[in-house]
Short mmCIF file of C-alpha atoms in Angstrom, two decimals:
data_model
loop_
_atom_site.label_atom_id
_atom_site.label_comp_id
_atom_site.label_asym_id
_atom_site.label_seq_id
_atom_site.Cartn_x
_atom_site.Cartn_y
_atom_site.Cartn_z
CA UNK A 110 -73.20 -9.51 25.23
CA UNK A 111 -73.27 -11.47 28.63
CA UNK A 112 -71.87 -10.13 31.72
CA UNK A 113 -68.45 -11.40 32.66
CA UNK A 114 -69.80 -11.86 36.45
CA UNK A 115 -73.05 -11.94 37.70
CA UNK A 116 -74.57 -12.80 40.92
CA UNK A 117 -78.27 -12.90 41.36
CA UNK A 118 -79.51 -13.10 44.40
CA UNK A 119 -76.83 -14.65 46.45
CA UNK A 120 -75.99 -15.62 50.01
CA UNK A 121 -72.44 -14.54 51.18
CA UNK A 122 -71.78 -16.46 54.46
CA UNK A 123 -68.68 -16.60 56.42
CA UNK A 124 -67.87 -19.80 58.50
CA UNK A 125 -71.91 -20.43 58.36
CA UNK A 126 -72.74 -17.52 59.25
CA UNK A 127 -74.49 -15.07 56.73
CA UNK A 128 -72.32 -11.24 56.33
CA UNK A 129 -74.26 -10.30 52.84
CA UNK A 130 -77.73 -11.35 51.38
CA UNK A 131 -79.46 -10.61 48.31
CA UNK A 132 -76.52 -9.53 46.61
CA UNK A 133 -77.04 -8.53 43.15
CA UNK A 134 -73.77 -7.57 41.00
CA UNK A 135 -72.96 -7.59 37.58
CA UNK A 136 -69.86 -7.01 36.15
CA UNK A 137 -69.57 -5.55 32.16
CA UNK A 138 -66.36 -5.91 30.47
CA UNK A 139 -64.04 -2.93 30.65
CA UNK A 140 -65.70 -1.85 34.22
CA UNK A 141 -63.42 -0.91 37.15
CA UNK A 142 -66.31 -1.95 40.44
CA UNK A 143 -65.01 -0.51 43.54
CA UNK A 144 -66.46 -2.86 46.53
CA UNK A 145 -66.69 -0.18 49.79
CA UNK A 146 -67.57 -0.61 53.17
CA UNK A 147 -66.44 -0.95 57.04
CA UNK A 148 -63.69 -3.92 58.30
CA UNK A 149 -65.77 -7.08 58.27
CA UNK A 150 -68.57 -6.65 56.42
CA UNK A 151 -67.87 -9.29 53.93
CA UNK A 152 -66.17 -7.92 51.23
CA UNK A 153 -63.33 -10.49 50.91
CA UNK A 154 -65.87 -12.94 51.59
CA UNK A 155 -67.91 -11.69 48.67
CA UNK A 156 -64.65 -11.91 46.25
CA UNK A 157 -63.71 -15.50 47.36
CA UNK A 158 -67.21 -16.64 46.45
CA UNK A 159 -67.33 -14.96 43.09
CA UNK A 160 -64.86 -17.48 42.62
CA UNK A 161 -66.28 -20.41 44.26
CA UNK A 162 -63.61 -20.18 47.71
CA UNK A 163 -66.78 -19.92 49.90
CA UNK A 164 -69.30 -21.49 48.87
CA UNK A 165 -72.25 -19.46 48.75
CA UNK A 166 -75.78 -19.47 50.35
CA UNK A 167 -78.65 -19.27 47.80
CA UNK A 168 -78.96 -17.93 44.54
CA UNK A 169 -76.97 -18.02 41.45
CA UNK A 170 -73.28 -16.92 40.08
CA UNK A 171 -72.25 -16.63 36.30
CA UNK A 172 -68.93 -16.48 35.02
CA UNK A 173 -68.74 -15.47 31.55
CA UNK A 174 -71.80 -16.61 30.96
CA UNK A 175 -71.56 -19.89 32.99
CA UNK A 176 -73.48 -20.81 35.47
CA UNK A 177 -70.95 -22.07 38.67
CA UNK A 178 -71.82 -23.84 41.41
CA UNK A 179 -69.79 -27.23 41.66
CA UNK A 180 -66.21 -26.62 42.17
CA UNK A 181 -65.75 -28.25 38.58
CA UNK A 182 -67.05 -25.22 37.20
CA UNK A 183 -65.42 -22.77 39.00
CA UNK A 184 -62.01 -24.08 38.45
CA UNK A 185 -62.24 -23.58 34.66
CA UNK A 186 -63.35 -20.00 35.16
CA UNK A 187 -60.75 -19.59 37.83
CA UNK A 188 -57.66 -18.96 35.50
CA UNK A 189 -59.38 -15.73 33.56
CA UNK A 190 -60.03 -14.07 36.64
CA UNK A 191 -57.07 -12.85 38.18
CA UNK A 192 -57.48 -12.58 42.18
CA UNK A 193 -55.20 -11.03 44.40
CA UNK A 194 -54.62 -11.86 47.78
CA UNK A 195 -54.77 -9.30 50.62
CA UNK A 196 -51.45 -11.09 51.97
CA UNK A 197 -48.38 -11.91 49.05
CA UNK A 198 -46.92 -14.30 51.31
CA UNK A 199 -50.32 -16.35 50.66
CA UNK A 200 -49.90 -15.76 46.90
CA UNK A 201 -46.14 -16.40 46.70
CA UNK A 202 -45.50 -19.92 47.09
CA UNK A 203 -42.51 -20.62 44.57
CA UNK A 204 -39.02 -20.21 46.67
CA UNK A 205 -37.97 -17.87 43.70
CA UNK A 206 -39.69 -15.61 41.90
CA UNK A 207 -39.55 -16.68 38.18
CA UNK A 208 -40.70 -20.46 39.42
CA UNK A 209 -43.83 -18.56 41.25
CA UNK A 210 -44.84 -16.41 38.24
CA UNK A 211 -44.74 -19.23 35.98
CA UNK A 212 -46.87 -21.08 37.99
CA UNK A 213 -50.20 -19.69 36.70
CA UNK A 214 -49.34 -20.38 32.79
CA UNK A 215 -48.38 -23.85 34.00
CA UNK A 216 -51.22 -24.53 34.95
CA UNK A 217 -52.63 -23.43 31.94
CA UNK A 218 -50.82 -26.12 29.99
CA UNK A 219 -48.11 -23.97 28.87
CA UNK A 220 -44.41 -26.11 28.46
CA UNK A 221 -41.99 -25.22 31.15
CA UNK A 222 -40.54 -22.82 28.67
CA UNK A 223 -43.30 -20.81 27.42
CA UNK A 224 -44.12 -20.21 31.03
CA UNK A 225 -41.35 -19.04 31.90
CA UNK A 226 -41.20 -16.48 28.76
CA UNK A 227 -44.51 -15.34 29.86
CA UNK A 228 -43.69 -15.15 33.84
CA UNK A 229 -40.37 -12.88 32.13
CA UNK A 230 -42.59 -10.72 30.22
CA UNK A 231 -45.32 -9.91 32.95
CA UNK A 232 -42.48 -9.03 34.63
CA UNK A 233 -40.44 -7.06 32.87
CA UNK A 234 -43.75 -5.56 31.91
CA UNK A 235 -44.51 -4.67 35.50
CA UNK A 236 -40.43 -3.05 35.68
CA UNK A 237 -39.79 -5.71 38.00
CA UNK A 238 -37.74 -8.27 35.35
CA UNK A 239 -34.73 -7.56 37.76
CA UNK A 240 -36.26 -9.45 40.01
CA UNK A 241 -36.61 -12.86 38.33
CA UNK A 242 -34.29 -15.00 40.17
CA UNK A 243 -34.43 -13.75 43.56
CA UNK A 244 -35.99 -15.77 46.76
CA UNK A 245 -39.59 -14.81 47.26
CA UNK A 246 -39.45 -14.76 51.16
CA UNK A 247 -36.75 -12.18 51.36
CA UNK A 248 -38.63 -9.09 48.67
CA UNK A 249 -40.09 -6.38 50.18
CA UNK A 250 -43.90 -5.85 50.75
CA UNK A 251 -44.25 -3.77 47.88
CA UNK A 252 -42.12 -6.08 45.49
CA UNK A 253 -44.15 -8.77 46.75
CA UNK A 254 -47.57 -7.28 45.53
CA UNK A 255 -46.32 -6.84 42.60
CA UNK A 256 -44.40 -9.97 41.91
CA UNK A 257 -47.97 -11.54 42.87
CA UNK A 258 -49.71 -9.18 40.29
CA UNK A 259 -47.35 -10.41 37.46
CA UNK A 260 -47.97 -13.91 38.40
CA UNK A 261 -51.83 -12.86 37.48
CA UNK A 262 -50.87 -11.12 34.62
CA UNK A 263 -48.50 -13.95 33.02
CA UNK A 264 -52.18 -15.87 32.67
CA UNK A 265 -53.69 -13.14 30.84
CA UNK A 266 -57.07 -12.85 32.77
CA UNK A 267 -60.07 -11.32 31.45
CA UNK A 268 -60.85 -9.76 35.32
CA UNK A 269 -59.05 -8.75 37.91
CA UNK A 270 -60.19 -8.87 41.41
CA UNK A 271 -57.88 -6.85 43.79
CA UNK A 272 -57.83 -6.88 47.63
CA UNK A 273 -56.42 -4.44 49.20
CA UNK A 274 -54.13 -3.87 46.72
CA UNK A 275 -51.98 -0.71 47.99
CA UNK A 276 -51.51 -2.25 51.56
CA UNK A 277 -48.03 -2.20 53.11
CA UNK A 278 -46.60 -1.09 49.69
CA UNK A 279 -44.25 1.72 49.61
CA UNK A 280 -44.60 5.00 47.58
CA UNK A 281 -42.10 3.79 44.58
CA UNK A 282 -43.81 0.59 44.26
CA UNK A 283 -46.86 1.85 44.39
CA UNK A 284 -46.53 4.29 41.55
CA UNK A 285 -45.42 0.99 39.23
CA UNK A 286 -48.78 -0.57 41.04
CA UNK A 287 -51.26 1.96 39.81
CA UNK A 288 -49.33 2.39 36.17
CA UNK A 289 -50.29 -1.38 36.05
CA UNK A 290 -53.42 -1.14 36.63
CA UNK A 291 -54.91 1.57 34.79
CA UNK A 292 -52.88 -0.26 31.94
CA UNK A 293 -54.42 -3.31 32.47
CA UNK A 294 -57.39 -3.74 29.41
CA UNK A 295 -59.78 -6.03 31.26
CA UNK A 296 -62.41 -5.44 34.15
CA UNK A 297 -61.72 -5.38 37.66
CA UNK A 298 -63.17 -5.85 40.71
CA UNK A 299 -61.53 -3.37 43.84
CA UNK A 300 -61.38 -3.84 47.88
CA UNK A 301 -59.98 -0.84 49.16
CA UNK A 302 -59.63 1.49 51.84
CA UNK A 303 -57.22 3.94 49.88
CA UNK A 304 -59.79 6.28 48.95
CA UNK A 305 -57.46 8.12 46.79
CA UNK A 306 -56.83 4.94 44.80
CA UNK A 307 -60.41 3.96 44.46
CA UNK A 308 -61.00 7.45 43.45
CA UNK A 309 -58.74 7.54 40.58
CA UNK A 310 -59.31 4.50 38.98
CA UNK A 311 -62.62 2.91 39.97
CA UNK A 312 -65.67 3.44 37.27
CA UNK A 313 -68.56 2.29 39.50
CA UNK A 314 -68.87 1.63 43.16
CA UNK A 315 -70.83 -0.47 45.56
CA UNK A 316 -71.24 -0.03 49.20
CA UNK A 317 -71.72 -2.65 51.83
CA UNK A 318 -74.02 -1.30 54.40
CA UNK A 319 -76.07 -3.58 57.08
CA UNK A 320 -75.46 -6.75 55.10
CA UNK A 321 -76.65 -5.15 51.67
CA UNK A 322 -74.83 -4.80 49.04
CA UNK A 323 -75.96 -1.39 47.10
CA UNK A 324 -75.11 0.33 44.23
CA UNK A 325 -73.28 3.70 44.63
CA UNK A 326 -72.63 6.78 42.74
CA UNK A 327 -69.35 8.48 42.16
CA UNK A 328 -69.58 11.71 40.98
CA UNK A 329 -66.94 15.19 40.78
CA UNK A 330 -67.13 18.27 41.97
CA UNK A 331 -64.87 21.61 42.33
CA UNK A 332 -64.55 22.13 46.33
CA UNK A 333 -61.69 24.23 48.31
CA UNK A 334 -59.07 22.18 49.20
CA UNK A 335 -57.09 22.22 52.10
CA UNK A 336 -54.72 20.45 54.31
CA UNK A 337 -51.78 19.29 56.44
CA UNK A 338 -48.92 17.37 54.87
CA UNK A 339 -45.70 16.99 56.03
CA UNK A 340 -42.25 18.72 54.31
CA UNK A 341 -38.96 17.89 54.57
CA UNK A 342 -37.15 20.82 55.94
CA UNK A 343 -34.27 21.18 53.74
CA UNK A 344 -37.13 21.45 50.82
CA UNK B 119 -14.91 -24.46 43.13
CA UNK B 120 -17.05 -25.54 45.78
CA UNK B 121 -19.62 -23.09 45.70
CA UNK B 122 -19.86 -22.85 42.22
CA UNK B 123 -20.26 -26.11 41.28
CA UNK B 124 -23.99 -27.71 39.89
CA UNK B 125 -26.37 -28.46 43.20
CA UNK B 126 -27.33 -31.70 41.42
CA UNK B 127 -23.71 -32.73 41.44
CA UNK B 128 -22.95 -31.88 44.76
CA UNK B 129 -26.02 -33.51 46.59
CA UNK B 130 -25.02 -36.48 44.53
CA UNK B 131 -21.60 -36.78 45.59
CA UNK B 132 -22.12 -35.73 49.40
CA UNK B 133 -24.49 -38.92 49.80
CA UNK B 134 -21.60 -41.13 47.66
CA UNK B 135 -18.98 -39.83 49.80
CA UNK B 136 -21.33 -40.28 53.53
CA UNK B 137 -22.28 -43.92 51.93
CA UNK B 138 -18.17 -44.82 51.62
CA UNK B 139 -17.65 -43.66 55.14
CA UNK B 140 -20.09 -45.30 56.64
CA UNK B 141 -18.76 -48.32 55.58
CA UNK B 142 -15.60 -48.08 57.04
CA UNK B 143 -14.51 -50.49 59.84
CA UNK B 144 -11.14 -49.52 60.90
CA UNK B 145 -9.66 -46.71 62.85
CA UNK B 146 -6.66 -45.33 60.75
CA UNK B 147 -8.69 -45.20 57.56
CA UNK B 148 -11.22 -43.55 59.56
CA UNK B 149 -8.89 -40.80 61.10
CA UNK B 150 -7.47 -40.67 57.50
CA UNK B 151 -11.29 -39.77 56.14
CA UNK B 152 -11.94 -37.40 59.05
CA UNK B 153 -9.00 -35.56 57.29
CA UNK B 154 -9.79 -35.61 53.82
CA UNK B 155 -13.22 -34.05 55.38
CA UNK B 156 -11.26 -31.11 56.84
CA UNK B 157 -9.04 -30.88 53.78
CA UNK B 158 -12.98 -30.74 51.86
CA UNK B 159 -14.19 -27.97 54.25
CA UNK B 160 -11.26 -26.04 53.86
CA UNK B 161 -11.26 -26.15 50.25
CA UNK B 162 -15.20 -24.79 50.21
CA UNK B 163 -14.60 -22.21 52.18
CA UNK B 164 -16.71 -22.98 55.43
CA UNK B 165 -18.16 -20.17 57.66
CA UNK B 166 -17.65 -19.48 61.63
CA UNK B 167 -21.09 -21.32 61.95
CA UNK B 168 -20.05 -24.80 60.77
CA UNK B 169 -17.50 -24.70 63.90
CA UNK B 170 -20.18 -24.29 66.38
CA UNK B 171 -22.47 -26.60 64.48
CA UNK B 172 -19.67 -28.94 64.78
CA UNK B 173 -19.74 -28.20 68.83
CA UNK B 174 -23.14 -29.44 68.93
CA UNK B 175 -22.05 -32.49 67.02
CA UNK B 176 -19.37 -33.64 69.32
CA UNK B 177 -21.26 -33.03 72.27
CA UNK B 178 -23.46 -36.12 71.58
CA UNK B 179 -20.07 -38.16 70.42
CA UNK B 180 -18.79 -37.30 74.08
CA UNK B 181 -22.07 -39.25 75.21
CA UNK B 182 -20.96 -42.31 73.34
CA UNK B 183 -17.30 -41.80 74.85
CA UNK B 184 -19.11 -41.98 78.47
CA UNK B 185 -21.60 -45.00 77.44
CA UNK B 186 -20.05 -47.08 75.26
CA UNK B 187 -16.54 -48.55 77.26
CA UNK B 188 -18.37 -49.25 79.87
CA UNK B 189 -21.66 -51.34 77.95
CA UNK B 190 -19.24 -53.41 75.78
CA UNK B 191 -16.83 -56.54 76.52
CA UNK B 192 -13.33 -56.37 76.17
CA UNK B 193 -9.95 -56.29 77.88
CA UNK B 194 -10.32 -53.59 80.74
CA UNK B 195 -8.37 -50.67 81.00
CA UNK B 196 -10.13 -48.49 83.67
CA UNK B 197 -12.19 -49.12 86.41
CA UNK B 198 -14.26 -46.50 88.18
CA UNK B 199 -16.07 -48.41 91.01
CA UNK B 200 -17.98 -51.13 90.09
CA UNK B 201 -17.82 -50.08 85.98
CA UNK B 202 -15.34 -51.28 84.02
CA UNK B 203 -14.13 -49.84 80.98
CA UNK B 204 -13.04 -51.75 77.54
CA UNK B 205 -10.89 -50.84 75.40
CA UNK B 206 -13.24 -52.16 72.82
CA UNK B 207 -15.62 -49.67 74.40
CA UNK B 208 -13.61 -46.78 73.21
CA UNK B 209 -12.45 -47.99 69.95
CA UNK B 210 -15.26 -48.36 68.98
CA UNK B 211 -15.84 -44.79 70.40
CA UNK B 212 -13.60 -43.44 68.94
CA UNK B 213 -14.89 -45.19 65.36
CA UNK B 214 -17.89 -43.76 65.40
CA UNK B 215 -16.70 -40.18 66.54
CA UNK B 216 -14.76 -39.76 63.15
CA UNK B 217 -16.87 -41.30 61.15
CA UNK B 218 -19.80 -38.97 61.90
CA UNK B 219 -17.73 -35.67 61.95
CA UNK B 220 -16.22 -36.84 58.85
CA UNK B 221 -19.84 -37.36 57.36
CA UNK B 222 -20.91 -34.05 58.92
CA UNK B 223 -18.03 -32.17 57.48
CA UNK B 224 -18.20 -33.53 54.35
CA UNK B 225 -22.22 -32.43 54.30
CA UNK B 226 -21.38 -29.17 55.31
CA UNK B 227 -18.88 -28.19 52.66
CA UNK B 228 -20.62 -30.04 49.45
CA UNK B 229 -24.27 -29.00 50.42
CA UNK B 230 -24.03 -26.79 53.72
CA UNK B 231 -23.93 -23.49 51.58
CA UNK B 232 -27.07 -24.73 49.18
CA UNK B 233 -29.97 -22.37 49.76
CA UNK B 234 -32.86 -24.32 50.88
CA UNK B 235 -34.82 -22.55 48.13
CA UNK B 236 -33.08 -23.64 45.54
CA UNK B 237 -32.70 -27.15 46.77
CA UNK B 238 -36.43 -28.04 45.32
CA UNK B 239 -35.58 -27.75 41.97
CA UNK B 240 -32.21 -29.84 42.66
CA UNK B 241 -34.03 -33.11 44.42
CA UNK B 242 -36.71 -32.37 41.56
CA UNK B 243 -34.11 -32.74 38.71
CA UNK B 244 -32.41 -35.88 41.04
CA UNK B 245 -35.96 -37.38 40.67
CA UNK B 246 -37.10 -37.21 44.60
CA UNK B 247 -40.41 -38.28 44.79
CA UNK B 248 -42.91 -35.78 44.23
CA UNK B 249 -44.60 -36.01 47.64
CA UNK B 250 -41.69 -35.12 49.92
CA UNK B 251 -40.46 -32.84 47.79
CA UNK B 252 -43.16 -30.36 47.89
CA UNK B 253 -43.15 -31.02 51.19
CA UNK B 254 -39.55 -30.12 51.73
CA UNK B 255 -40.04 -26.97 48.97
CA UNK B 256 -43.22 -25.77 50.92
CA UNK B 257 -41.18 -25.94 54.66
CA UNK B 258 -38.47 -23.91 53.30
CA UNK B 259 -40.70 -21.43 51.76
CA UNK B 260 -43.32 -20.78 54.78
CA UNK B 261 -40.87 -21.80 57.95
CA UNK B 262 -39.42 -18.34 58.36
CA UNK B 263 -42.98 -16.94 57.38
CA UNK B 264 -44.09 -19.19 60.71
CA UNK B 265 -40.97 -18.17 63.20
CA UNK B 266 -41.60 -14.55 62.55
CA UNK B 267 -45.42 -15.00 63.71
CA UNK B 268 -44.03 -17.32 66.97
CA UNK B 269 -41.61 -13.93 67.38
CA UNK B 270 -44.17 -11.51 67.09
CA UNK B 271 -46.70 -13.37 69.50
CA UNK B 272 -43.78 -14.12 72.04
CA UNK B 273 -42.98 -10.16 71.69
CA UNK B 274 -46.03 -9.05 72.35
CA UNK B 275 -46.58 -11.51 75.27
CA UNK B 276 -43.25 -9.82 76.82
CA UNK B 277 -44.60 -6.26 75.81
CA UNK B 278 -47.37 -7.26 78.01
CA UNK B 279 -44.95 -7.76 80.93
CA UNK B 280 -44.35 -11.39 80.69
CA UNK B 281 -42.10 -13.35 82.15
CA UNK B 282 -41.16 -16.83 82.10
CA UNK B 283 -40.79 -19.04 85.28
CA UNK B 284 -41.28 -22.49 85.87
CA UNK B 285 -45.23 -22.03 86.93
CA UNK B 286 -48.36 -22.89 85.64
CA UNK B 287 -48.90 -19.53 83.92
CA UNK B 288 -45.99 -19.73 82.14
CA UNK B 289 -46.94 -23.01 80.97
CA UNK B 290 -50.41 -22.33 79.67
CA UNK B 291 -49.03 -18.82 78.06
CA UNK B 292 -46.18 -21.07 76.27
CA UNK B 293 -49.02 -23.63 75.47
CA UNK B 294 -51.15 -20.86 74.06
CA UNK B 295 -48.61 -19.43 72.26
CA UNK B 296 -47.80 -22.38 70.52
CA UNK B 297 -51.79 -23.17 69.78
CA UNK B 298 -51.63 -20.08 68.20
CA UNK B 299 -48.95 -20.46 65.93
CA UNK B 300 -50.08 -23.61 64.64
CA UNK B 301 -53.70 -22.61 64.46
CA UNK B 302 -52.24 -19.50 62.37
CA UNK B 303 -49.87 -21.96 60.13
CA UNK B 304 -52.97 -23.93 59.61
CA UNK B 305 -54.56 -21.01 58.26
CA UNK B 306 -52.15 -19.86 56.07
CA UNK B 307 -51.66 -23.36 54.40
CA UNK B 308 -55.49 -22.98 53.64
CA UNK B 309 -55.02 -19.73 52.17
CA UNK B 310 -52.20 -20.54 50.14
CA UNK B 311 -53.67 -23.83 48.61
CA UNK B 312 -56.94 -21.34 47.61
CA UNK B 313 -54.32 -18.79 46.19
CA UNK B 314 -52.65 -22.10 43.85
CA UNK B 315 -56.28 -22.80 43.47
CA UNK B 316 -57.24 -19.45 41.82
CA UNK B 317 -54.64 -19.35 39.64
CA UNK B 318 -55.90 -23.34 38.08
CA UNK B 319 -53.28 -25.32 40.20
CA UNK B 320 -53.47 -28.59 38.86
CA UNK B 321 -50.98 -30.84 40.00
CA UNK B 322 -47.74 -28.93 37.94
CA UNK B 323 -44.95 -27.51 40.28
CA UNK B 324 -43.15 -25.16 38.46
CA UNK B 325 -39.62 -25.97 39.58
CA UNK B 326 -36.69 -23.65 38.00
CA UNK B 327 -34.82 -25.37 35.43
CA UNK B 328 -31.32 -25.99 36.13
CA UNK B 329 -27.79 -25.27 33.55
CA UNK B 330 -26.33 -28.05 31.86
CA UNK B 331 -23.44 -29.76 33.77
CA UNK B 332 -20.00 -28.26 33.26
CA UNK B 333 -16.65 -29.92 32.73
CA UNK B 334 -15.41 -28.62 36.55
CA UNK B 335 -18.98 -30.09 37.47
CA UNK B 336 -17.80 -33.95 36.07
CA UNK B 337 -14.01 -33.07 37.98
CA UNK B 338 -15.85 -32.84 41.15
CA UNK B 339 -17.82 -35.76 41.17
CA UNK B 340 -14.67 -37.65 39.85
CA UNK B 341 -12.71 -36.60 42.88
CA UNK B 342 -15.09 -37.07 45.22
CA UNK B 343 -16.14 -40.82 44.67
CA UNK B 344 -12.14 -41.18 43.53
CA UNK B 345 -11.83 -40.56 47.99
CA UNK B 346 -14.64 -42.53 48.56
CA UNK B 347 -13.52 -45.81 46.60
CA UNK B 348 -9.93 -44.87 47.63
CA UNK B 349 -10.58 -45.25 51.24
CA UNK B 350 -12.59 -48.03 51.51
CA UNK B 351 -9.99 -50.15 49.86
CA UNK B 352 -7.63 -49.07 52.46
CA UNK B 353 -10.35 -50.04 55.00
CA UNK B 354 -10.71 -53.40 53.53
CA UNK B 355 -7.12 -54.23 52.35
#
């Protein structure tokens, strides 16, 4: 069975100047790939040339078992990966919500109708169907992100790749957030910082380290656990 | 009624009802139209805001009070020095000063209350060319987006003990400040096209598909071009 990304070898450069070489990564189908390492060491970089955004240096990318290098051939793999931006207000377009979400099916030669029956299911799916007809400027952060995560969802990708997904979302929204995705059948590749996130739903993990990219482990193990949180006082 | 009424119908009838005004040639009818506009903003329902809107409106009609007897022939009916002022002057005036509140007014109450938002789909379904109405649909969408960032720079340029003067610091801050902003508006338009990218943008706007029009949405239009053709027969009869 062939990988649904692979990257062999490959050049990450941001505005022509090179942040990651000889990165190898494969992605299987079902993996959750956490992508770790310090502010600025390439790791959005690395997720907008997986999908041809940046174009990369040297060696070779695969999508489902594609080669990609022209941006011909990464715009038919584009709609079965679903990528989510680190900002929503880059994602969400659309002055309302249903028009944004029913963008991606579209696109996807869907009839005005059927997209918007499958932007209203990814929604409703996500608990968020209440939000349909509102103005996209004026959600919050957190309805944002996840407004942007249904419009990924309505196209039914095989792969998700997620930036940052829990920033500047609040705790309610982030509960629906994480539901989602440890739902969500497909692969997926993860930027994060929220270590508790990555924790509880990544599978495998890379690190970025000195412009490598290497493979990590993530293992478990009983420790003592201790610290400060804070109470209300009336609790 | 107003409010409720299909966007399609009332965009329609707001440029029918501006295109009968500004045909008009005499005074009376004029004055006549000005108050059918009033009667029209009443009716809608019109905010505190559309009075000081209408403030800065007037101010440039007082400019063509001050200009115009004075630049145009006709029997004299004030002198102040060596200018002259005609009669003509101020009809004329006077003309164009209730013809343009009356236009304004009548914009205000059909379309004033329209969120730009939802106005894309509108001049979509009213077959506005493509082009300009992304254009329009992509202002309204990212221009608050844009003042927020011009507010958050300009905050933290007073945070940092700014203050503006008329000196050549201030001047390069402003200039900076405004580099900035469109520097950062540049780069968010990049971003967003990638984002319509990943998800196989191909050309298709996904504009929201508006109701079917109503009976009260027909009564509208009716009355509204019934004014329009009513006046300009008493302009031209």
């Amino acid at each position: 069975m062939t990988a649904l990304i692979e990257l062999r070898d490959v050049t990450i450069a941001r505005a022509g100047a090179t942040v990651l070489s000889g990165v190898d990564l494969t992605l299987e189908r079902g993996e959750r790939l956490a992508l770790i390492g310090p502010n600025g060491a390439g790791k959005t970089t690395l997720l907008r040339s997986i999908v041809g955004l940046e174009p990369a240096g040297g060696g070779s990318i695969r999508l489902f078992g594609e080669e990609c290098s022209t941006e011909r051939q990464f715009r038919k793999a584009r709609p079965r990966i679903g990528f989510l931006f680190q900002d929503s207000d880059d994602q969400l377009f659309c002055p309302t919500v249903i028009e944004d979400v029913a963008f991606g099916p579209l696109n996807m030669g869907c009839t005005m109708a059927e997209a918007r029956e499958r932007g209203i299911a990814a929604l409703e799916g996500l608990g968020i169907g209440h939000l349909a007809e509102r103005i996209s400027h004026r959600l919050s952060g957190g309805e944002k992100r996840l407004v942007c995560l249904a419009g990924l969802f309505a196209m039914q990708p095989d792969v998700l790749m997620l930036d940052e997904p829990t920033n500047g979302v609040d705790v309610d929204n982030g509960l629906r957030l994480r539901q989602a995705l440890h739902d969500f059948p497909g692969a997926m590749v993860l930027v994060s910082h929220d270590t508790e996130f990555v924790d509880e739903l990544a599978t495998r993990a890379m690190v970025v380290r000195r412009g490598r990219l290497i493979a990590a482990e993530i293992h478990e193990h009983a420790h003592v656990h201790r610290h400060r949180h804070v109470h209300l006082a009336s609790d | 009624m107003i409010a409720r009424a299909d966007p399609r119908i009332r965009v329609v009838s707001a440029l029918l009802a501006v295109a009968a005004v500004s045909q008009l040639r005499t005074l009376p009818v004029s004055a006549a139209a000005f108050a059918l506009a009033i009667l029209l903003v009443i009716i809608a329902g019109a905010d505190r805001r559309l009075w000081r809107r209408m403030l800065h409106v007037e101010g440039f009609m007082l400019l063509l009070f001050v200009t115009l007897p004075f630049t145009m022939q006709g029997p004299v009916v004030a002198t102040l020095g060596p200018l002259a002022a005609s009669s003509t002057g101020m009809e004329r005036a006077a003309l164009i000063a209730l013809k343009v509140s009356a236009s304004v007014l009548t914009l205000s109450a059909l379309i004033g209350d329209i969120d730009p938002a939802r106005l894309g789909a509108t001049l979509h379904a009213l077959r506005v060319p493509e082009r300009f109405n992304r254009l329009f649909v992509m202002t309204a969408r990212y221009v608050s987006l844009i003042r927020d960032e011009a507010r958050r720079l300009s905050e933290s340029m007073r945070a940092r003990g700014f203050r503006p003067g008329s000196n050549r610091h201030t001047w390069r801050s402003y200039g900076h400040l405004v580099g900035m902003v469109l520097v950062r508006a540049l780069d968010r338009a990049e971003r967003v096209e990638e984002a319509m990218l990943c998800r196989g943008y191909a050309g298709r706007y996904p504009y929201a598909v508006l109701p079917a029009l109503l009976r009260r949405d027909w009564m509208l239009f009716a009355s509204v071009v019934a004014c329009g053709i009513l006046i300009l027969a008493m302009d031209r009869l």
